[in-house]
Coordinates of C-alpha atoms and ligand atoms in Angstrom, one line a residue:
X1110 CA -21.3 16.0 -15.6
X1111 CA -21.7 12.9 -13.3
X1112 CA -24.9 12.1 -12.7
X1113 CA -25.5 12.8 -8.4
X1114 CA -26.2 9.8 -6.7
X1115 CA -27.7 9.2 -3.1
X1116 CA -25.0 7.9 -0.6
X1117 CA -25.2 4.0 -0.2
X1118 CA -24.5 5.2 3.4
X1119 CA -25.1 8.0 5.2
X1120 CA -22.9 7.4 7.9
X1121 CA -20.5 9.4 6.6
X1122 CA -22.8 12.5 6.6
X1123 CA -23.4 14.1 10.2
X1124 CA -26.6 15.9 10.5
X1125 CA -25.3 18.2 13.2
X1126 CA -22.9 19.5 11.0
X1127 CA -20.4 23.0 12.1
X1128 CA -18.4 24.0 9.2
X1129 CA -14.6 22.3 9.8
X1130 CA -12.3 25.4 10.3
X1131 CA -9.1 25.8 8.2
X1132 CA -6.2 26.6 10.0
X1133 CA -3.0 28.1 8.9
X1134 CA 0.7 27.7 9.9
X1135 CA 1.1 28.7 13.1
X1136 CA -2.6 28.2 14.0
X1137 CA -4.2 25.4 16.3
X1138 CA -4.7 22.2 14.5
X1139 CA -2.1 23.3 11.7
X1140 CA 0.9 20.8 13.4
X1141 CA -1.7 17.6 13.9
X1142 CA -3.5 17.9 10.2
X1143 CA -0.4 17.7 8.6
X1144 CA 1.6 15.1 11.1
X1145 CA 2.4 12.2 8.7
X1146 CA 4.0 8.5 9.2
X1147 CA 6.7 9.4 7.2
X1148 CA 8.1 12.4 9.1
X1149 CA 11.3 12.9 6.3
X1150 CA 9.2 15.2 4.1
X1151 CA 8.3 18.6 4.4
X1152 CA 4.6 20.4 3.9
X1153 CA 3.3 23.5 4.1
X1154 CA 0.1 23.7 2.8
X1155 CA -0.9 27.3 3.0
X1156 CA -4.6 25.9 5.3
X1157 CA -5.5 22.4 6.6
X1158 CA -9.0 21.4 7.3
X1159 CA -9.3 17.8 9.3
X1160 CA -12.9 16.9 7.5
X1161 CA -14.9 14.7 9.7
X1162 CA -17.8 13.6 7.5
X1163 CA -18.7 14.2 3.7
X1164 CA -20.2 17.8 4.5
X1165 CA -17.0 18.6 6.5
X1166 CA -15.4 17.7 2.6
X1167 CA -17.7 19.6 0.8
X1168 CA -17.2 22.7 2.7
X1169 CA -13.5 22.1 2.5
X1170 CA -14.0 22.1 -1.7
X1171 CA -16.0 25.2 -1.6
X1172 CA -13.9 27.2 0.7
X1173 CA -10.5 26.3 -1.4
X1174 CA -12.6 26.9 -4.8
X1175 CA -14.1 30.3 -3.2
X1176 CA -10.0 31.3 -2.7
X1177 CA -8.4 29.5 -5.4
X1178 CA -6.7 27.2 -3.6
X1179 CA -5.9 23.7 -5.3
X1180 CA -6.8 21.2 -2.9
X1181 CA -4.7 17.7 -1.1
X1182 CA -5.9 14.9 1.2
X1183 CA -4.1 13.4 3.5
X1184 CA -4.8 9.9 5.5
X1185 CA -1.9 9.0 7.3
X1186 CA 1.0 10.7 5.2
X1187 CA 2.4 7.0 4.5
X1188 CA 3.3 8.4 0.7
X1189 CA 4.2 11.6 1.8
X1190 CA 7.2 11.1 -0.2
X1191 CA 5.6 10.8 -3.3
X1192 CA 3.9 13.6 -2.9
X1193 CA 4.1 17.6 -5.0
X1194 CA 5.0 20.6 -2.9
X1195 CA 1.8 21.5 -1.2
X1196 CA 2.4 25.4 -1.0
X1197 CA -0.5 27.7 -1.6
X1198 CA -2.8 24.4 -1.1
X1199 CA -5.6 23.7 1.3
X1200 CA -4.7 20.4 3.0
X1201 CA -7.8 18.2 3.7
X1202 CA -6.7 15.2 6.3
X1203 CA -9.8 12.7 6.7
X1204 CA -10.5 11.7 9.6
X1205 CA -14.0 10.8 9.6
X1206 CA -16.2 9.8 12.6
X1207 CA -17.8 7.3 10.6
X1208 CA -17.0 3.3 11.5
X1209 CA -16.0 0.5 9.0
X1210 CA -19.5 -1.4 8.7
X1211 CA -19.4 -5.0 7.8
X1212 CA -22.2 -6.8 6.2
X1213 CA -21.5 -10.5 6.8
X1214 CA -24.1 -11.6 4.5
X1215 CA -23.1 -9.9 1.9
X1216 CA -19.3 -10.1 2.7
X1217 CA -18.9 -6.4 2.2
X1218 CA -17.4 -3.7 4.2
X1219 CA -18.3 -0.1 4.3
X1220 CA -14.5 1.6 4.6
X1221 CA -15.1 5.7 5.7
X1222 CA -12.3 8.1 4.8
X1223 CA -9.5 8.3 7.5
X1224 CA -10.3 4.2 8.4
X1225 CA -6.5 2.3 8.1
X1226 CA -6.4 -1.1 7.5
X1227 CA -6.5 -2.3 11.6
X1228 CA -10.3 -0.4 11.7
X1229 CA -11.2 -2.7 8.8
X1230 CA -9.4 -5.9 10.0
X1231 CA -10.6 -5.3 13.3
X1232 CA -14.1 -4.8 11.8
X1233 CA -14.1 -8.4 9.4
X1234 CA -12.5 -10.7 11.5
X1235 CA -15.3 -11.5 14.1
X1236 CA -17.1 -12.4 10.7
X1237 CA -14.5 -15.2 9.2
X1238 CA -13.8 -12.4 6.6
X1239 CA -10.4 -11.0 5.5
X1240 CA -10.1 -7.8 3.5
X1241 CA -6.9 -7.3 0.5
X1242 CA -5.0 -5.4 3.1
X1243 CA -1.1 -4.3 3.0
X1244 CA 1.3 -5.4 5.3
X1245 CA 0.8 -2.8 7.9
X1246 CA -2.5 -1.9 9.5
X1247 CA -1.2 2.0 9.8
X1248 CA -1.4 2.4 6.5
X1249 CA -5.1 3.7 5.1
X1250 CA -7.5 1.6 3.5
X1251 CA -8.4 4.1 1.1
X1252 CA -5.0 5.6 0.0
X1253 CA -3.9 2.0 -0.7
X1254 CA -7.2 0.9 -2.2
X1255 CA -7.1 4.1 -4.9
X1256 CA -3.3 2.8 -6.0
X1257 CA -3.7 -0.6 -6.3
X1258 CA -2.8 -2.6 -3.0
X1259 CA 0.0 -5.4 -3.2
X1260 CA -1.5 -8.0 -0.4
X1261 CA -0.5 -10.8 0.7
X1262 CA -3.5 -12.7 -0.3
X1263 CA -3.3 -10.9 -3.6
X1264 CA -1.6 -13.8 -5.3
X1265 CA -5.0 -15.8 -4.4
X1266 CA -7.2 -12.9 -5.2
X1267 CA -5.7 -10.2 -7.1
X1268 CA -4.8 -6.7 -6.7
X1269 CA -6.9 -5.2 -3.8
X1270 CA -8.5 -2.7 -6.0
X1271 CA -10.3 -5.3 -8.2
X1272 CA -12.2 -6.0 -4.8
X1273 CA -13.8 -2.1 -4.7
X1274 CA -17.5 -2.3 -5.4
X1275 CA -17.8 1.3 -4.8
X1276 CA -16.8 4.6 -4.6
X1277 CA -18.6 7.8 -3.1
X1278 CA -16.9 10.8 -3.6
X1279 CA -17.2 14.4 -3.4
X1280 CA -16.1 16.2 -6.7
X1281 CA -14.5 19.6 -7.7
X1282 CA -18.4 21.1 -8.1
X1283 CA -18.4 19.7 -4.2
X1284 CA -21.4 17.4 -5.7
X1285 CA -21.5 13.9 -4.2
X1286 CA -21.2 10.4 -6.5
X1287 CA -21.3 7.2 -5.6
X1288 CA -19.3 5.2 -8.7
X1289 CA -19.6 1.6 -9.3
X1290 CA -19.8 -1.0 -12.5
X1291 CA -23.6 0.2 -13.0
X1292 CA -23.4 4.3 -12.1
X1293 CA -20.4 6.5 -13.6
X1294 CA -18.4 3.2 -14.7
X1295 CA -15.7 5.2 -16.3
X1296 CA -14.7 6.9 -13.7
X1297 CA -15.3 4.3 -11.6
X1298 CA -12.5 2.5 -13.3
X1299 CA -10.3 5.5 -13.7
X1300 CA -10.3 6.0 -9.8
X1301 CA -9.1 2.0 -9.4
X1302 CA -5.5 2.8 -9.7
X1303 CA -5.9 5.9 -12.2
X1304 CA -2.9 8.2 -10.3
X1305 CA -5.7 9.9 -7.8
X1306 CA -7.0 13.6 -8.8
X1307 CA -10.7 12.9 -9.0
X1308 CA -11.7 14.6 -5.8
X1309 CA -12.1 13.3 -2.0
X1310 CA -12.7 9.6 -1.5
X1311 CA -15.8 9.8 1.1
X1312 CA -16.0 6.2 1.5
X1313 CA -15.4 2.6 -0.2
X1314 CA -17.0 -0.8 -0.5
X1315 CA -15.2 -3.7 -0.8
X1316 CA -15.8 -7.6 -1.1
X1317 CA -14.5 -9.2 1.3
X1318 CA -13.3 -13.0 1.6
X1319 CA -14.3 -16.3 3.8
X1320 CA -10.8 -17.6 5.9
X1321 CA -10.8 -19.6 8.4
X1322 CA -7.1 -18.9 9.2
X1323 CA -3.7 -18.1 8.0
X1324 CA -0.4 -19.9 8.1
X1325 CA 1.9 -16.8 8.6
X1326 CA 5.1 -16.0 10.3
X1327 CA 8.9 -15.0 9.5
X1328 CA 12.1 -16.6 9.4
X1329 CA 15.1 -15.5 9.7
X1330 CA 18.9 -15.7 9.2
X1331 CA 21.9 -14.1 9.6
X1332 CA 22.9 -12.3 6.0
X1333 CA 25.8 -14.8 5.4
X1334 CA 23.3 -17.2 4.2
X1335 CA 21.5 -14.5 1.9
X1336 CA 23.5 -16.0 -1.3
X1337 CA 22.7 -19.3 -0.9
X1338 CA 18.6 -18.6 0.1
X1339 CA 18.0 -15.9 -2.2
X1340 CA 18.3 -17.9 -5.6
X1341 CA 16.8 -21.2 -4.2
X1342 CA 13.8 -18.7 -3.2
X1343 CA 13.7 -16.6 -6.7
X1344 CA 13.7 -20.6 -8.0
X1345 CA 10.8 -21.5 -6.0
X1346 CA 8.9 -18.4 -6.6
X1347 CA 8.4 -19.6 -10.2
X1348 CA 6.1 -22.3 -9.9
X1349 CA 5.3 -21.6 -6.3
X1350 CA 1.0 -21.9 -6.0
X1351 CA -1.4 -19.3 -5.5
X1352 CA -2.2 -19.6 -1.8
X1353 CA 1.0 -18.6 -0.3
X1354 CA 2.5 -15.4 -0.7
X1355 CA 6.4 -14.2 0.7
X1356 CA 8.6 -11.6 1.2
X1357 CA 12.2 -11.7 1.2
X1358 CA 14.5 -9.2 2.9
X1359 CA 17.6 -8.3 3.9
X1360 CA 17.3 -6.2 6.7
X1361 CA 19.4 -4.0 8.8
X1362 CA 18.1 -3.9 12.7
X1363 CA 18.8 -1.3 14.2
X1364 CA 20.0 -1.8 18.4
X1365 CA 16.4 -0.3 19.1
X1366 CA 14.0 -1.6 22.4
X1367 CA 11.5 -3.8 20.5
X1368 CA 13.4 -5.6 18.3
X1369 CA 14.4 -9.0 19.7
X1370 CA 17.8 -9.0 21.1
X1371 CA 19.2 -11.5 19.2
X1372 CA 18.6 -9.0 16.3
X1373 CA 19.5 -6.0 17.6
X1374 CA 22.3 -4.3 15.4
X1375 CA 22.3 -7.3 13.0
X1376 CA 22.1 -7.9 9.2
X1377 CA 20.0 -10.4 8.4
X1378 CA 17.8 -11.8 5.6
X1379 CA 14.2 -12.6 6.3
X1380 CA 11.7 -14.7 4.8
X1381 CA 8.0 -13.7 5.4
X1382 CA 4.4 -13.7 4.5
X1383 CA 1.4 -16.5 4.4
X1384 CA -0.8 -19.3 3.3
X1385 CA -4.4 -18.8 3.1
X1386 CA -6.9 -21.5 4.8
X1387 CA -10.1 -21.1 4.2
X1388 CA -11.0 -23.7 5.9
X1389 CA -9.7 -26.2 8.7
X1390 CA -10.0 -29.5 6.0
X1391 CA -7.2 -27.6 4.1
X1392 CA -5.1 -27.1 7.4
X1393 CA -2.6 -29.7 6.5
X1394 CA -2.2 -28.6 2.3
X1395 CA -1.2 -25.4 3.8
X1396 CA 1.4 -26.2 6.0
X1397 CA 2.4 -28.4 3.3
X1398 CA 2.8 -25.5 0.7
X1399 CA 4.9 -23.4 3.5
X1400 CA 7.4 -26.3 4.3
X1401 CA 7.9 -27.0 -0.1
X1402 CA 9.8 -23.7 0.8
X1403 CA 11.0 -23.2 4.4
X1404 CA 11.8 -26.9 4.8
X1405 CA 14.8 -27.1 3.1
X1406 CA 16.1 -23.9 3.8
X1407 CA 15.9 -24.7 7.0
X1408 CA 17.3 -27.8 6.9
X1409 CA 20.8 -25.9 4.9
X1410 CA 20.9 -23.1 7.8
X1411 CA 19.7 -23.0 11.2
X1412 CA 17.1 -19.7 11.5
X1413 CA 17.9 -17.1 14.1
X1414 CA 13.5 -16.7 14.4
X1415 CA 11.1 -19.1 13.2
X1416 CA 7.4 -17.9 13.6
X1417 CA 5.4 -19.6 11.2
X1418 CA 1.7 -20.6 12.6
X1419 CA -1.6 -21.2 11.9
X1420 CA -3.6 -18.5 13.5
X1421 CA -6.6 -16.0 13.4
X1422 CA -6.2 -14.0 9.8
X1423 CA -6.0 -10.6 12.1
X1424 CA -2.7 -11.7 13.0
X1425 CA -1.4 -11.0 9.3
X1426 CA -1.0 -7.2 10.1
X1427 CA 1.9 -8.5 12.4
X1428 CA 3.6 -10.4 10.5
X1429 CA 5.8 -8.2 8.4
X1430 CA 6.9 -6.5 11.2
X1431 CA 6.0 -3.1 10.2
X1432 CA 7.5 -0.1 12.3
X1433 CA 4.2 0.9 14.0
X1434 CA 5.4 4.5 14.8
X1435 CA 6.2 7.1 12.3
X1436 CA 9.8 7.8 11.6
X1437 CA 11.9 9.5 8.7
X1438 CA 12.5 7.4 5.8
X1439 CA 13.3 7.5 1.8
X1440 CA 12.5 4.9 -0.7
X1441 CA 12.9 3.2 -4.3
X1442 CA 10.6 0.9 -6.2
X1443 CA 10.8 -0.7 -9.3
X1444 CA 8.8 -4.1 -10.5
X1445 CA 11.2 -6.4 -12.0
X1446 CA 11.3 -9.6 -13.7
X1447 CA 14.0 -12.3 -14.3
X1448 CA 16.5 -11.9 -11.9
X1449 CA 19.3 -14.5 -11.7
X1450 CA 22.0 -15.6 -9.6
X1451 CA 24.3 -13.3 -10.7
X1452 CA 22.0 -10.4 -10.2
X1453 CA 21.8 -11.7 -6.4
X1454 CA 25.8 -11.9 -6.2
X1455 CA 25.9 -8.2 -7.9
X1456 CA 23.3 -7.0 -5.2
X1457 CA 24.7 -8.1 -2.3
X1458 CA 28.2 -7.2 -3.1
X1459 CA 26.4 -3.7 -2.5
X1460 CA 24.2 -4.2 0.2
X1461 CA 24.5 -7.8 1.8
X1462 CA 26.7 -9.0 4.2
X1463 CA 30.6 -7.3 4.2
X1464 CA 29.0 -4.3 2.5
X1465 CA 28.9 -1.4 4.2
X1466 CA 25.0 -0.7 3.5
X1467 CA 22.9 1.0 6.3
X1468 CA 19.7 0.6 4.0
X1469 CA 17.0 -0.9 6.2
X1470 CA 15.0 -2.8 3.9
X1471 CA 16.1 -4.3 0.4
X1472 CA 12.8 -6.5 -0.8
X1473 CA 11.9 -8.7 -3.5
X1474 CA 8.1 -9.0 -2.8
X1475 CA 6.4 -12.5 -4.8
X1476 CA 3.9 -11.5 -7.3
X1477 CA 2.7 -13.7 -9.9
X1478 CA -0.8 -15.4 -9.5
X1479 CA -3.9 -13.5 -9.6
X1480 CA -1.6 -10.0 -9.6
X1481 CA -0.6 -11.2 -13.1
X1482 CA -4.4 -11.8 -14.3
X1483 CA -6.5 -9.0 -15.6
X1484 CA -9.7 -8.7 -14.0
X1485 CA -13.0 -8.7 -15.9
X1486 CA -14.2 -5.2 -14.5
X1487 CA -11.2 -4.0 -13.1
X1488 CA -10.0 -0.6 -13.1
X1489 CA -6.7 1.0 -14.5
X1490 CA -4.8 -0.6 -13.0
X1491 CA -5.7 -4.3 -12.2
X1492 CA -2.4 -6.5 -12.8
X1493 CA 0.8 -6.2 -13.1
X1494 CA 2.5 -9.2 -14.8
X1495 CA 6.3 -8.3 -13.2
X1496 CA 7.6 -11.6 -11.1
X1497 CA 8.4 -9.2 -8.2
X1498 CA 8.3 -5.7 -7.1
X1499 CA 11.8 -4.9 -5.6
X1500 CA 11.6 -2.3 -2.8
X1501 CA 14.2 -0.5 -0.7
X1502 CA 13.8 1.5 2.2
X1503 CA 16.1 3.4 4.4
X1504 CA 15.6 5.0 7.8
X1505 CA 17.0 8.5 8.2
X1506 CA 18.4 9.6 11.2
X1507 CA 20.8 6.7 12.0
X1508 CA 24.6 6.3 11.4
X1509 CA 24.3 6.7 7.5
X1510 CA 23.4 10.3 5.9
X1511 CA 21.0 11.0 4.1
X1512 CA 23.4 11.3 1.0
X1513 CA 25.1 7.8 1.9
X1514 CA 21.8 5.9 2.1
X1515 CA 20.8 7.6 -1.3
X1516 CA 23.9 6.8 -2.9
X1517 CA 23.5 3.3 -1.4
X1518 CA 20.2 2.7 -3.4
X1519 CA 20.9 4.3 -6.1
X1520 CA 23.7 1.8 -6.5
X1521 CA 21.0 -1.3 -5.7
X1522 CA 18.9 0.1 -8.6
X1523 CA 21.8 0.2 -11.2
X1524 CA 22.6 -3.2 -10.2
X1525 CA 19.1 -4.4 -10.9
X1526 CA 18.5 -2.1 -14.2
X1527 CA 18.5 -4.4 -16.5
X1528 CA 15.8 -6.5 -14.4
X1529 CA 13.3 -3.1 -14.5
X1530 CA 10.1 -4.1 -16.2
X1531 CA 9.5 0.0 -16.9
X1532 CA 6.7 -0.6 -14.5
X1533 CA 5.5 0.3 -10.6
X1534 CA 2.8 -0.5 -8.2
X1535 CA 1.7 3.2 -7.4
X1536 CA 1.5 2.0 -3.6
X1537 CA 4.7 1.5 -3.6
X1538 CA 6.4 4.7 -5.2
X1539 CA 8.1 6.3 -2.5
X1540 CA 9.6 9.3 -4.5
X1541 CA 9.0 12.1 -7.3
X1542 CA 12.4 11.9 -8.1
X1543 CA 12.1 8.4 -9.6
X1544 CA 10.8 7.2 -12.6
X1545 CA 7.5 5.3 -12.1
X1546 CA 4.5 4.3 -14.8
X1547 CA 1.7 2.5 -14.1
X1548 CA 0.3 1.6 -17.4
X1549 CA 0.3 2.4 -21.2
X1550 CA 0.2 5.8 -22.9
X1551 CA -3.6 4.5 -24.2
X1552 CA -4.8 4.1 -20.4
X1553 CA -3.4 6.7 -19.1
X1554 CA -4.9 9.2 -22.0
X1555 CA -8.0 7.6 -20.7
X1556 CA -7.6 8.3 -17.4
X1557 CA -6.5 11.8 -18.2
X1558 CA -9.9 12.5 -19.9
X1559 CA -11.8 11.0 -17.2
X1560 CA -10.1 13.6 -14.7
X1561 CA -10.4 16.2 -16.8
X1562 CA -14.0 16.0 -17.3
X1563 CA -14.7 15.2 -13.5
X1564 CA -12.2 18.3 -12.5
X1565 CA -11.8 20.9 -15.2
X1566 CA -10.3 23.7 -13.7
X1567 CA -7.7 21.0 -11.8
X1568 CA -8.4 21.8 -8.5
X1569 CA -7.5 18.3 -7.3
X1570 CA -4.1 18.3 -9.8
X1571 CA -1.4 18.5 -6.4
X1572 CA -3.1 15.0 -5.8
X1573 CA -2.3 13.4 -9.5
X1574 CA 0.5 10.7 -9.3
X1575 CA 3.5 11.5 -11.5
X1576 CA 3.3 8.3 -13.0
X1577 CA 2.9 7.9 -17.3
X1578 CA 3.4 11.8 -16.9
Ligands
FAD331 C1 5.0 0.4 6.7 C2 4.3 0.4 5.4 C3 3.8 -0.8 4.9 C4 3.2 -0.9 3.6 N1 2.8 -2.1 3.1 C5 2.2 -2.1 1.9 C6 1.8 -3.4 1.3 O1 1.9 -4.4 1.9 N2 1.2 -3.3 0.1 C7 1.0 -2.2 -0.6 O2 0.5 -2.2 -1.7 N3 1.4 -1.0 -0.1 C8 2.0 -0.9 1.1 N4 2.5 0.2 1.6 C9 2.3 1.5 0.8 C10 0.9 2.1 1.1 O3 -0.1 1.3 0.7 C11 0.8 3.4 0.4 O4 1.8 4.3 0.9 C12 -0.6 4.0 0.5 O5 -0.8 4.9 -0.6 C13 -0.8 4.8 1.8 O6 -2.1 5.3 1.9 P1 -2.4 6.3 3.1 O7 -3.7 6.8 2.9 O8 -2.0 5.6 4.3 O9 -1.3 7.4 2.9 P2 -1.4 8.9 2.4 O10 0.0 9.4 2.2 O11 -2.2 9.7 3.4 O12 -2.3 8.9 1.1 C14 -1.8 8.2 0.0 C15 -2.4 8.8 -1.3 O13 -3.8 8.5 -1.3 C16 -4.5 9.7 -1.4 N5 -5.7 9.6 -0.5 C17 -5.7 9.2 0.7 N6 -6.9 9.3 1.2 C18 -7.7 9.8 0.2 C19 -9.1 10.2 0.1 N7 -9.9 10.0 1.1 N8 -9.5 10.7 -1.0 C20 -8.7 10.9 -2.1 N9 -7.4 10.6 -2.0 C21 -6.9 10.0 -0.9 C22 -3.5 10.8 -1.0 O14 -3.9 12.1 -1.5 C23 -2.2 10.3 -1.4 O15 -2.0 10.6 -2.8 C24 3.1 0.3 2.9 C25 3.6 1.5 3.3 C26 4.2 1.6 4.6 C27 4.8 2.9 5.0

């Protein structure tokens, strides 16, 4: 068995502590513990618990293990999509009382269960420190630090779980374990991007790096250019360097109140993400990686928006444009390499401009750099060497049903089939229905031997990601 070790922190323990009551359906506290950012899915865990601290987790293990109940966690409910059916299950949503601690010296933070990503920006920017973090700060720092983490400074520095130091976490024997590179090491690397299963994720360190700012923003174009940028950006995406990062989209606005009206109800294709600068001497290299790309396209067709600025790295969280509500949506994901021209022409004869998609998202996000590189103590999953991870989203609830929009991607993956790696970024798996795989049959027998001496009797099992299975 693990060996118990004392928490680095014991914030996350409260000392006045009243046994977190589970509530059934029906119940008060049953509607709120299972509320989720993607509201499309539905759960019905037979209990929910909302565990405020590591003893609230505890007693959440033992009462599920005294009634047999497997047990799930919830964050935010950002992957509830890829998640099993959660019937006869105790829910656990964290929501701890604990704060993100920073330690500028050592440029760590301390990230409690139930923190998202604006607690720990908010947290590291008075500091001149930036975290890994997604594109959204709704999403939680510690679902999207177990799966991997696609950032955009991860082509600088790597996939966001290579920056974990530590893990505490309450087990299926509701002991406490704090994992790192010198305590528990193998499951310390099976819980970096392993597929989840290992128990409830009490808290995690992670490095965290100087900036001084970022060069971020979006531009954007109506969709009738999206076959002349789209190649000329998968062409510069090949030797592009390091410090800058993009996304490219074509979106579908919908004629909603916070959406600029000169998008409202438009197809267009965006161009988005940043260059890091670490410091203000490197102020001018940065803007002069950033115009390599935008200049010329911008110079071939006049944007609609045009954002890019240097500013405070906080600012990053904005950039994307992110809905910051819930809403209902479905997704597809597959990393992909080599696409051409003709590709481009094939996709957006099904979903660009004269199509009739409703899709709200189609993505090709840049990888390559530090994503591609394995990291010396990294966990399961600590690269991927795919050139981009192609993601599609679509909004329920609009004009298109439910069946349309599904049709709609299932069309935009045939057309990119031949460009599937066999690969996904767990973060970004959206379905059960789809085929996803993280790594090789060898890692993930690993991994499987890592959970099944950690949780024997597979009381965490609702919580392992179909991927390799
Ligand atoms: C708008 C939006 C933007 C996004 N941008 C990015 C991006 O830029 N890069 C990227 O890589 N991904 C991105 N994602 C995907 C996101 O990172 C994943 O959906 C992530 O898994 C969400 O984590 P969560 O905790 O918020 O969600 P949840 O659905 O609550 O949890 C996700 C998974 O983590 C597990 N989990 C959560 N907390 C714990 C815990 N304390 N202990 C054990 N297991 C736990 C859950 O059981 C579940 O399996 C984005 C998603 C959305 C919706």
């Amino acid at each position: 068995m693990p060996r118990a070790c004392p928490l680095r922190s014991v914030d996350v323990m409260t000392t006045q502590h009243t046994a977190p009551l589970a509530s059934s359906p029906g119940e008060p506290g049953y509607t709120d513990a299972i509320a989720a950012f993607n509201l499309l899915p539905s759960i019905t865990p037979a209990r929910t618990v909302v565990a405020r601290s590591a003893l609230d987790a505890q007693a959440a293990i033992r009462y599920a293990t005294e009634r047999g109940r497997p047990v799930s966690v919830i964050t935010t409910g950002h992957s509830l999509g890829s998640s099993q059916p959660l019937d006869g299950a105790l829910l656990v949503r964290t929501a701890f009382e604990a704060t993100v601690r920073v330690d500028p010296l050592r440029r760590t933070a301390q990230i409690p269960a139930g923190a998202t990503w604006a607690d720990v920006v908010a947290a590291a920017t008075p500091h001149g420190l930036v975290a890994l973090h997604g594109s959204s700060g709704t999403v939680g720092a510690i679902g999207y630090l177990l799966r991997g983490g696609l950032s955009f400074y991860g082509r600088e520095f790597g996939i966001a779980a290579n920056s974990i130091t530590s893990i505490t976490i309450a087990l299926a024997d509701s002991s406490i374990v704090t994992a790192s590179a010198t305590s528990d090491a193998e499951l310390f690397w099976a819980l970096r991007g392993g597929g989840g299963g290992f128990g409830i994720v009490l808290e995690i360190e992670i490095e965290l790096r100087p900036m001084w700012k970022v060069l971020t923003g979006i531009t954007i174009w109506d969709s009738t250019h999206a076959a002349d940028i789209i190649p000329r950006w998968l062409d510069w995406a090949k030797t592009a360097p390091p410090e800058i990062s993009t996304s490219l989209r074509v979106l579908n606005l919908p004629p909603l109140p916070g959406i600029p009206p000169m998008l409202q109800g438009r197809q267009v294709i965006a161009i988005d993400g940043s260059v890091s600068i670490v410091g203000p001497n490197l102020l001018g290299q940065s803007v002069s990686i950033a115009d390599e790309l935008l200049a010329p396209l911008r110079a071939s067709a006049e944007p609609i928006l045009d954002t890019w600025d240097a500013v405070e790295p906080d600012a990053l969280l904005l950039t994307h444009m992110d809905p910051p509500e819930p809403l209902p949506y479905i997704g597809d994901h597959f990393l992909v390499s080599g696409v051409d021209e003709a590709d481009v022409t094939a996709l957006l004869a099904l979903i660009g401009p004269g199509s009739d998609s409703m899709l709200s998202a189609v993505e090709f996000r840049q990888l390559g750099g530090a994503i591609a590189e394995p990291s010396a103590a990294g966990g399961a999953f600590d690269r991927t060497g795919a050139e981009h991870a192609f993601l599609v989203v679509a909004a329920i609830g609009g004009p298109a049903t439910v069946e349309a929009q599904h049709a709609t991607m299932a069309a935009a993956r045939a057309a990119l089939s031949h460009r599937d790696t066999g690969y996904t970024a767990p973060t970004f798996v959206e379905s059960t229905d789809q085929p996803s795989r993280t790594f090789d049959d060898y890692t993930a027998a690993r991994v499987e031997s890592i959970r099944s001496r950690v949780d024997p009797t597979g009381l965490f099992s609702l919580m392992v990601s179909r991927a390799n299975r």
